[in-house]
Amino acid sequence: MRLTTLFLLALISSGLQAQEKPIWDVLITDAQIFTGSETLVRTDIAVHNGTIVAIGPELDRQQRANQMIDGTGKTLIPGLMNTHVHTWFPAHLQQAAKAGVLGVCDMHGSAFAVQWLSQFNDSIGYADYHAAGSGATVPKGHGTQFGIPVPTIDSTRSAREFVLERIAEGVDYIKILREPMRPTLTFEQIDTIIQTAHENGVKAVAHVSRCGDGVELAKRGIDGLVHIWFDRTMTEEELEIFATRDDMFIVPTALTNMKLLEFLKEQDRDMGSVIDSTTLLKEIGRLYDVGIDVLAGTDPPNFNINHGTDLYEELRLLAAAGIPVDDCLAGATAKSADHFELPGQHRLEVGSPASFILLPGNPLQDLGILYDLEQVWQDGNLIFDSSKP
Ligand SMILES: [Zn+2]
């Protein structure tokens, strides 16, 4: 072949290559998409450079993507959030991510954990770590019994100083531990904590185990409760107080509380009056019905609950509490991200991170399909694929 011909062929092929350069990394076609707040049927979604760049019915298929996935009969949902965990190791963050739980909110840890684990937030294959650092408690109070040093509110550290110390450590929100089984914070101290947190632009959330404490904290402006109580049910008057706080959320940790109730029964422990599991679920439904956002959290590693798949069980319990399935999923995705101030995250919108789960069926009909998840994508990277061992 003559040199000029070769030169011409080279020119043509390089021209073709330039023309065929894919404009998207991934295009998923004809999937049902739960965006975090609404459900779109037969929709395409395009991903480029780790970001969702287009969503719509029949995106231009002539535009080339490096990878095409047929989403027919499948559902895409945003990466989940577990809004009540205790994460000690990076392996916990990996276990979460593999199960599609791409964000966790630690509810009582340490300054060391905040510094160490938040370093993994830029790593692929690890759930994003958000944290309270040490929860606010008093000497010998709840949270001090686990063998890790806990800075307490005492004669050497005021409630205000405690909050400012946590903020200086880089926490994302403040956790209050109100637990009358042990010495505990007074409501006056709690007022100062909430006020100082708010003055500094962070939210304050609380552990409670008693209905009266939940009601009192709702009155005092807490942003969220991260357990539901199990001693009794709300009176109608108490429920009215929650109805006036429709900006508030609760992470009821239904799975944890049920395991706790079982444990108390087995051990024949006297915790005073306790409600049963059915009543517990009803209580969650009552809060939902008056406008409290119910978020998903499981409190691992308590009762050997894991950082990953056990969140699916929590979602099933929330559905059993009477919450519509799309709102259960919203409480594990967009609503959680809103309350924990992560704009654009845990939702499927143009401009959001390409972090999602591909399911082989419809979770709105059967949440159990979560256990069969096919793929998990994080920032445009495939981090779990069930077809690959
Ligand atoms: Zn906890």
Coordinates of C-alpha atoms and ligand atoms in Angstrom, one line a residue:
M1 CA 0.0 0.0 0.0
R2 CA 1.3 3.4 -0.9
L3 CA 2.2 5.8 1.8
T4 CA -0.4 8.4 0.8
T5 CA -3.2 5.8 1.1
L6 CA -2.0 4.9 4.5
F7 CA -1.9 8.5 5.5
L8 CA -5.5 9.0 4.2
L9 CA -6.8 5.9 6.1
A10 CA -5.2 7.2 9.2
L11 CA -6.9 10.6 8.7
I12 CA -10.3 9.0 8.2
S13 CA -10.0 6.6 11.1
S14 CA -8.9 9.4 13.5
G15 CA -11.8 11.6 12.2
L16 CA -14.2 8.7 12.9
Q17 CA -12.8 8.2 16.3
A18 CA -13.3 11.9 17.2
Q19 CA -16.9 11.7 16.0
E20 CA -17.6 8.5 17.9
K21 CA -16.2 9.7 21.2
P22 CA -18.8 8.8 23.9
I23 CA -20.4 11.8 25.6
W24 CA -21.6 9.8 28.6
D25 CA -19.9 7.2 30.8
V26 CA -23.1 5.3 31.5
L27 CA -26.7 5.3 30.1
I28 CA -29.3 3.3 31.9
T29 CA -32.5 3.0 29.8
D30 CA -36.2 2.4 30.5
A31 CA -35.9 1.9 34.3
Q32 CA -38.4 2.9 37.0
I33 CA -36.7 5.6 39.0
F34 CA -37.5 6.6 42.5
T35 CA -35.8 10.0 42.8
G36 CA -35.9 10.2 46.6
S37 CA -39.3 11.9 46.5
E38 CA -41.2 10.8 43.4
T39 CA -41.4 7.8 41.1
L40 CA -40.7 8.0 37.3
V41 CA -41.7 5.2 35.0
R42 CA -39.7 4.0 32.0
T43 CA -37.0 6.7 32.3
D44 CA -33.4 6.9 31.1
I45 CA -30.6 8.3 33.2
A46 CA -27.2 9.3 32.0
V47 CA -24.0 9.6 34.0
H48 CA -20.8 11.4 33.3
N49 CA -17.7 12.2 35.4
G50 CA -19.5 10.8 38.5
T51 CA -22.5 13.0 38.2
I52 CA -26.1 12.5 36.9
V53 CA -26.1 14.6 33.7
A54 CA -29.6 13.8 32.3
I55 CA -32.8 12.1 33.3
G56 CA -35.8 11.7 31.1
P57 CA -37.9 9.4 29.0
E58 CA -36.1 8.3 25.9
L59 CA -32.9 10.3 26.2
D60 CA -31.3 10.6 22.7
R61 CA -30.0 7.1 22.2
Q62 CA -27.9 8.3 19.3
Q63 CA -25.7 10.0 21.8
R64 CA -23.1 7.4 22.7
A65 CA -22.3 6.1 26.2
N66 CA -19.4 4.0 27.1
Q67 CA -21.7 1.6 28.8
M68 CA -25.4 1.0 28.2
I69 CA -27.6 -0.9 30.8
D70 CA -31.1 -2.0 29.9
G71 CA -33.2 -1.1 32.9
T72 CA -36.4 -2.6 31.7
G73 CA -38.3 -4.1 34.7
K74 CA -35.7 -2.7 37.1
T75 CA -35.8 0.2 39.6
L76 CA -33.1 2.7 40.4
I77 CA -33.2 4.2 43.9
P78 CA -30.7 6.7 45.5
G79 CA -28.0 5.4 47.8
L80 CA -29.5 4.8 51.2
M81 CA -28.7 6.6 54.5
N82 CA -28.6 5.0 57.9
T83 CA -29.2 7.9 60.3
H84 CA -28.3 6.2 63.5
V85 CA -25.1 4.2 63.6
H86 CA -22.0 3.8 65.8
T87 CA -19.1 3.3 63.4
W88 CA -15.8 2.2 64.8
F89 CA -13.9 1.0 61.8
P90 CA -13.5 1.7 58.0
A91 CA -14.7 -1.9 57.5
H92 CA -18.2 -0.8 58.8
L93 CA -18.3 1.9 56.1
Q94 CA -17.4 -0.7 53.5
Q95 CA -20.0 -3.1 54.7
A96 CA -22.6 -0.3 54.5
A97 CA -21.5 0.8 51.0
K98 CA -21.7 -2.8 49.6
A99 CA -25.3 -2.9 50.7
G100 CA -26.1 0.4 49.0
V101 CA -26.0 2.4 52.3
L102 CA -23.8 5.2 51.0
G103 CA -24.1 7.5 54.0
V104 CA -24.2 7.0 57.8
C105 CA -24.8 9.3 60.7
D106 CA -22.8 8.3 63.8
M107 CA -24.7 9.1 67.0
H108 CA -22.0 8.9 69.6
G109 CA -18.4 8.2 68.9
S110 CA -15.2 10.1 69.6
A111 CA -13.1 13.0 68.3
F112 CA -10.6 10.4 67.0
A113 CA -13.3 8.6 65.0
V114 CA -14.5 11.9 63.5
Q115 CA -11.0 12.7 62.3
W116 CA -10.2 9.2 61.2
L117 CA -13.4 8.0 59.5
S118 CA -14.3 11.2 57.8
Q119 CA -11.0 10.8 55.8
F120 CA -12.8 8.0 53.9
N121 CA -15.5 10.4 52.6
D122 CA -13.5 10.9 49.4
S123 CA -12.8 7.1 49.0
I124 CA -14.8 4.9 46.7
G125 CA -16.4 1.9 48.4
Y126 CA -17.0 3.5 51.7
A127 CA -20.2 5.1 53.0
D128 CA -19.9 8.8 53.7
Y129 CA -19.4 9.3 57.5
H130 CA -21.3 12.1 59.3
A131 CA -20.9 12.4 63.0
A132 CA -21.9 13.8 66.3
G133 CA -18.6 12.9 67.9
S134 CA -19.2 12.4 71.6
G135 CA -22.8 12.6 72.7
A136 CA -23.6 15.1 75.5
T137 CA -24.0 13.4 78.9
V138 CA -23.0 13.7 82.5
P139 CA -20.5 11.7 84.7
K140 CA -21.7 8.1 84.9
G141 CA -24.5 9.0 82.5
H142 CA -25.6 7.0 79.4
G143 CA -22.8 6.8 76.9
T144 CA -20.0 6.6 79.5
Q145 CA -20.4 2.9 80.1
F146 CA -18.7 1.6 76.9
G147 CA -15.1 1.9 77.9
I148 CA -14.2 4.8 75.7
P149 CA -13.3 8.2 77.3
V150 CA -16.2 10.6 77.0
P151 CA -16.0 14.3 77.8
T152 CA -18.9 15.0 80.2
I153 CA -20.8 18.1 81.2
D154 CA -19.7 18.6 84.8
S155 CA -18.1 21.2 87.1
T156 CA -15.2 21.6 84.7
R157 CA -17.1 21.8 81.4
S158 CA -20.4 23.7 80.9
A159 CA -23.1 22.7 78.4
R160 CA -22.1 25.6 76.2
E161 CA -18.4 24.7 76.4
F162 CA -19.2 21.1 75.5
V163 CA -21.0 22.1 72.3
L164 CA -18.2 24.5 71.2
E165 CA -15.6 21.8 71.8
R166 CA -17.5 19.4 69.5
I167 CA -17.9 22.0 66.8
A168 CA -14.2 22.7 67.0
E169 CA -13.6 19.0 66.5
G170 CA -15.6 19.2 63.2
V171 CA -18.8 17.4 64.1
D172 CA -21.8 17.7 61.8
Y173 CA -24.5 17.9 64.6
I174 CA -24.8 17.6 68.3
K175 CA -26.2 14.5 70.1
I176 CA -27.9 14.8 73.4
L177 CA -28.3 11.7 75.7
R178 CA -31.4 12.0 77.9
E179 CA -31.6 8.7 79.7
P180 CA -33.1 8.6 83.2
M181 CA -31.9 5.0 83.8
R182 CA -28.6 6.7 84.7
P183 CA -27.6 10.1 85.9
T184 CA -28.7 12.4 83.1
L185 CA -28.7 16.0 81.7
T186 CA -31.2 18.4 83.1
F187 CA -33.7 20.2 80.8
E188 CA -31.9 23.5 81.5
Q189 CA -28.6 21.9 80.3
I190 CA -30.4 20.6 77.3
D191 CA -31.8 24.0 76.5
T192 CA -28.3 25.5 76.5
I193 CA -27.1 22.7 74.3
I194 CA -29.9 23.2 71.7
Q195 CA -29.4 27.0 71.8
T196 CA -25.6 26.9 71.4
A197 CA -25.9 24.4 68.6
H198 CA -28.4 26.5 66.8
E199 CA -26.4 29.7 67.3
N200 CA -23.5 27.9 65.6
G201 CA -25.6 26.6 62.7
V202 CA -25.7 23.0 63.7
K203 CA -28.6 20.8 64.6
A204 CA -29.3 19.1 67.9
V205 CA -30.7 15.5 68.1
A206 CA -31.5 13.4 71.1
H207 CA -31.5 9.9 72.5
V208 CA -34.7 9.3 74.5
S209 CA -36.3 6.2 75.9
R210 CA -39.2 7.7 77.7
C211 CA -42.3 9.3 76.1
G212 CA -42.3 12.2 78.5
D213 CA -38.7 13.1 77.5
G214 CA -39.6 12.9 73.8
V215 CA -42.5 15.3 74.4
E216 CA -40.5 17.7 76.5
L217 CA -37.6 17.8 74.0
A218 CA -40.1 18.5 71.2
K219 CA -41.4 21.4 73.2
R220 CA -37.8 22.6 73.7
G221 CA -36.9 22.8 70.0
I222 CA -34.9 19.6 69.4
D223 CA -34.4 19.0 65.7
G224 CA -34.8 15.3 65.8
L225 CA -35.2 12.3 68.1
V226 CA -33.0 9.3 67.2
H227 CA -35.0 6.6 69.1
I228 CA -38.7 6.2 69.8
W229 CA -39.7 5.7 73.5
F230 CA -40.9 2.3 74.7
D231 CA -42.4 3.0 78.1
R232 CA -45.9 4.2 77.1
T233 CA -47.9 5.8 74.3
M234 CA -48.5 9.5 73.8
T235 CA -51.8 11.0 75.0
E236 CA -53.7 12.9 72.3
E237 CA -52.5 16.2 73.9
E238 CA -48.9 15.1 73.6
L239 CA -49.5 14.1 70.0
E240 CA -50.8 17.6 69.4
I241 CA -47.4 19.0 70.5
F242 CA -45.7 16.9 67.8
A243 CA -48.3 18.1 65.3
T244 CA -47.0 21.7 65.9
R245 CA -43.4 20.5 65.3
D246 CA -43.8 19.3 61.7
D247 CA -40.2 20.5 61.0
M248 CA -39.0 17.8 63.3
F249 CA -37.9 14.2 62.5
I250 CA -37.6 11.0 64.3
V251 CA -35.3 8.0 63.7
P252 CA -37.3 5.5 65.6
T253 CA -34.8 2.6 65.3
A254 CA -37.8 0.2 65.3
L255 CA -35.6 -2.8 64.8
T256 CA -33.3 -1.9 67.7
N257 CA -36.2 -1.1 70.0
M258 CA -37.9 -4.4 69.2
K259 CA -34.7 -6.4 69.8
L260 CA -34.4 -4.5 73.1
L261 CA -38.0 -5.4 74.1
E262 CA -37.2 -9.0 73.3
F263 CA -34.1 -8.9 75.3
L264 CA -35.8 -7.4 78.3
K265 CA -38.4 -10.1 78.2
E266 CA -35.9 -12.9 77.9
Q267 CA -33.8 -11.5 80.7
D268 CA -36.9 -10.8 82.8
R269 CA -35.4 -7.3 83.4
D270 CA -37.5 -4.7 85.2
M271 CA -37.5 -1.5 83.1
G272 CA -40.8 -0.3 84.6
S273 CA -43.7 -0.1 82.2
V274 CA -42.9 -1.2 78.6
I275 CA -45.1 -1.3 75.5
D276 CA -45.2 -4.3 73.1
S277 CA -43.8 -4.3 69.5
T278 CA -47.2 -3.8 67.9
T279 CA -47.9 -0.7 70.0
L280 CA -44.4 0.5 69.2
L281 CA -45.1 0.4 65.5
K282 CA -48.4 2.1 66.0
E283 CA -46.7 4.9 67.9
I284 CA -44.4 5.5 64.9
G285 CA -47.4 5.6 62.6
R286 CA -49.1 8.2 64.9
L287 CA -46.1 10.5 64.6
Y288 CA -46.0 10.1 60.9
D289 CA -49.7 10.9 60.6
V290 CA -49.2 14.3 62.3
G291 CA -46.4 15.3 59.9
I292 CA -43.2 14.2 61.7
D293 CA -40.6 12.9 59.2
V294 CA -39.7 9.3 60.0
L295 CA -36.1 8.5 59.0
A296 CA -34.4 5.1 58.8
G297 CA -31.7 4.1 61.3
T298 CA -30.7 0.9 63.0
D299 CA -28.2 1.7 65.7
P300 CA -25.5 -0.9 64.8
P301 CA -23.6 -2.6 66.2
N302 CA -26.1 -2.8 69.1
F303 CA -27.8 -6.3 69.2
N304 CA -25.4 -7.4 66.5
I305 CA -27.2 -5.3 63.9
N306 CA -25.0 -4.8 60.8
H307 CA -24.2 -1.6 59.0
G308 CA -25.6 -2.9 55.7
T309 CA -28.6 -5.1 54.9
D310 CA -30.3 -4.7 58.3
L311 CA -31.4 -1.3 57.2
Y312 CA -33.8 -3.1 54.7
E313 CA -35.5 -4.7 57.7
E314 CA -36.0 -1.3 59.3
L315 CA -37.7 -0.1 56.1
R316 CA -40.0 -3.1 56.3
L317 CA -40.9 -2.3 59.9
L318 CA -41.6 1.3 59.0
A319 CA -43.9 0.1 56.2
A320 CA -45.6 -2.2 58.8
A321 CA -46.1 0.9 61.0
G322 CA -48.4 2.2 58.2
I323 CA -46.0 4.5 56.4
P324 CA -46.4 4.4 52.6
V325 CA -43.5 2.6 51.0
D326 CA -42.4 5.6 49.0
D327 CA -42.2 7.6 52.2
C328 CA -40.2 4.8 53.9
L329 CA -37.7 5.0 51.0
A330 CA -37.7 8.8 51.2
G331 CA -36.9 8.5 54.9
A332 CA -33.8 6.5 53.9
T333 CA -32.8 8.9 51.1
A334 CA -33.8 12.4 50.3
K335 CA -35.6 13.3 53.5
S336 CA -32.6 12.1 55.5
A337 CA -30.3 14.1 53.4
D338 CA -32.5 17.2 53.9
H339 CA -32.6 16.9 57.6
F340 CA -28.9 16.2 57.8
E341 CA -28.2 19.1 55.4
L342 CA -26.6 17.3 52.5
P343 CA -28.1 19.2 49.6
G344 CA -28.3 17.2 46.3
Q345 CA -27.3 14.0 47.9
H346 CA -29.2 10.7 48.3
R347 CA -31.5 11.8 45.5
L348 CA -31.6 11.2 41.8
E349 CA -31.6 14.6 40.0
V350 CA -29.5 16.2 37.4
G351 CA -26.4 17.5 39.1
S352 CA -26.5 15.0 41.9
P353 CA -23.7 12.4 42.5
A354 CA -24.2 9.2 40.4
S355 CA -24.7 7.2 43.6
F356 CA -27.6 4.7 43.3
I357 CA -28.8 1.1 43.6
L358 CA -30.1 -1.0 40.7
L359 CA -32.9 -3.4 41.8
P360 CA -34.2 -6.3 39.8
G361 CA -37.9 -5.4 40.6
N362 CA -40.1 -2.8 42.2
P363 CA -39.4 -2.0 45.8
L364 CA -42.6 0.0 46.0
Q365 CA -44.5 -3.3 45.7
D366 CA -42.0 -5.3 47.8
L367 CA -39.2 -3.9 49.9
G368 CA -37.8 -7.4 50.1
I369 CA -36.4 -6.8 46.6
L370 CA -33.6 -4.8 48.3
Y371 CA -32.0 -8.1 49.4
D372 CA -31.6 -8.9 45.7
L373 CA -29.9 -5.7 44.7
E374 CA -28.0 -6.1 41.5
Q375 CA -25.6 -3.1 41.5
V376 CA -24.4 -0.3 43.7
W377 CA -22.9 2.8 42.1
Q378 CA -21.1 5.5 44.0
D379 CA -20.0 8.7 42.3
G380 CA -20.2 7.0 38.9
N381 CA -18.2 3.9 40.0
L382 CA -19.7 0.4 40.1
I383 CA -18.8 -0.7 43.6
F384 CA -21.0 -3.8 43.9
D385 CA -22.2 -6.1 41.1
S386 CA -24.2 -9.2 42.1
S387 CA -23.3 -11.0 38.9
K388 CA -19.6 -10.9 39.8
P389 CA -18.5 -12.9 42.8
Ligands
ZN1 ZN -27.2 4.6 69.3

